[in-house]
Amino acid sequence: MRLIKSGAAGFSTYWVLRDATTHLPKTDVAITDIDTYYQKEGAAQSEKKDLEALAAADSAFSQGKGYHCGNGVYRIDFTASAFNGAVGSEVVLIVVAEGCDTLYQRVLIAPAMNMAYINGSDPGDELRDELFGSPASSLNANNVNLLANQRPLSTIAAASDIPSAASNAAAVWGAATRALTDKAGFTLHSDYNAAKTAAQAGDAMKVSVGTGAGQINASGGKVPATLASGDVTGNVPADVKAIADNAVSADAVAAGAVTKLQSGLALDSTVAKDATVAKDATVAKAATVGSPLQAGDYTTPPTKEAVAGQVRTELGTELGRIDAAVSTRLAAASYSAAPSAADVADAVWDEAIAAHDDDGSTGEALAAAATGGDPWATEIPGSYGANTAGKIVGDNLNATVASRLAAASYSAPPSAGSVADAVWDEALSGHTDDGSAGKTLAAAGSAGDPWATAVPGSYASGSAGQILGDCLDAAVSSRLAADSYDSPPSAEDNAEAVWEYETRELTSAGAGGATAKEVWEYETRGLTDK
């Protein structure tokens, strides 16, 4: 588990993405295909964050981005919100990429701390010895120049060694005037604008130093809380004191407004509800005012004539339903409750069938089924329709069960593997009929020696048998060996040899015309022996 300071920002994490099948580092994952989540303790899991690509491995931190550093190591910059949980809480960082194992990293949110105190000891003595090599001394107005003779840092053993702001102020304001001995060593800041601070014509400011009213107290370094009318002079638009005396605070303005509103809403409690109030009279405000009715929400109520007409219409409709004398209806005392559904069902099933024998009645059908309607005497399939029980039983139950094979007599057929083994293990000697597989295999395995086959025989053109029989028609040893072959001279070499050779007497002209033709068509040559 890693420790990360609460509220950390700019924190990069590094992950090895592994292939989900081989679990080896995966180097071809696109950054935009990587999704990140984080799970804070006691909170819902964050929404998915699709990463964007960083420019380089050493790019500045950029939340929600990532980079493949090489060899399957990926830098991922989680959003800062992942690390702003409470101190001591746990966060689980989650990295998901298609084709890769999902990765998890647990992080503990730690408080900001001085790393020098992790080992439980005060590093003050070690720092003092390392930085100064001299005894500890407090920093105050009297020995501040001690720093000039020591190393860059002061020795601070405890909080009391640091003077308070009040002590520093008192020391500064209480010090005597000093003359700067090296004014050349002071330079103005580059942002200083002399034009903005230069005095303008007519500017004046009176500053009085002392302990009286309107004076600056040198010992305290503070401007007095009140100014007299003459304490500020020069380019002043108005009397500062007069403005301050006449100023009205915001609270006073608000209080005055409330008072005015209350006085305007004050009512005379003696005014009756329906009394006529004069235009300028003061009307008492109701003790409790509900939500006021808005102008657009008001609906004009119907007139009394409209209400009366609606009542007459409703009465006419309802009274029109009274179409007989009430005395002609069943009296409430004469009413008997109807039998329940269970009582009706019991009466139906308990009714004697003998009294219900009309043709086509249910009673007749039940009587026939119970006495003369023996189902086992019915001829099937008869006229029973397709898919009825009578049709199926009549058509298919066409032999006795005893004539069929008993379950105990059944032997399971051999498996496909057993059949294959038996076929390949069968002796070929028992299968020698012409054209049978056994005879063909026997011929191919024993008598069918390929080197005894006559070629080309009937092998088709282009087949190995045809090519071997037609082309391999002499012993290889009867042919010229490669190392015994000399390339013949070219035509140019032959002609060159002819023209450069000594004069010869032609013993036979032969085909002189052909020879002459070849001579005259050949390139010009210079005779070397005329």
Tab-separated table of N, CA and C in Angstrom, residues 489-498:
chain	number	residue	atom	x	y	z
A	489	PRO	N	33.043	-21.428	-78.671
A	489	PRO	CA	33.344	-20.015	-78.916
A	489	PRO	C	32.157	-19.332	-79.562
A	490	SER	N	32.053	-18.037	-79.320
A	490	SER	CA	30.961	-17.283	-79.910
A	490	SER	C	31.243	-17.021	-81.376
A	491	ALA	N	30.235	-16.569	-82.131
A	491	ALA	CA	30.409	-16.261	-83.550
A	491	ALA	C	31.457	-15.182	-83.740
A	492	GLU	N	31.474	-14.201	-82.845
A	492	GLU	CA	32.457	-13.133	-82.946
A	492	GLU	C	33.870	-13.675	-82.778
A	493	ASP	N	34.034	-14.612	-81.797
A	493	ASP	CA	35.366	-15.209	-81.592
A	493	ASP	C	35.794	-16.001	-82.823
A	494	ASN	N	34.876	-16.740	-83.442
A	494	ASN	CA	35.205	-17.519	-84.644
A	494	ASN	C	35.633	-16.608	-85.781
A	495	ALA	N	34.887	-15.515	-86.027
A	495	ALA	CA	35.229	-14.593	-87.111
A	495	ALA	C	36.584	-13.951	-86.872
A	496	GLU	N	36.821	-13.539	-85.621
A	496	GLU	CA	38.105	-12.915	-85.288
A	496	GLU	C	39.253	-13.868	-85.581
A	497	ALA	N	39.058	-15.139	-85.238
A	497	ALA	CA	40.115	-16.139	-85.475
A	497	ALA	C	40.359	-16.361	-86.963
A	498	VAL	N	39.286	-16.318	-87.756
A	498	VAL	CA	39.433	-16.519	-89.211
A	498	VAL	C	40.249	-15.408	-89.830
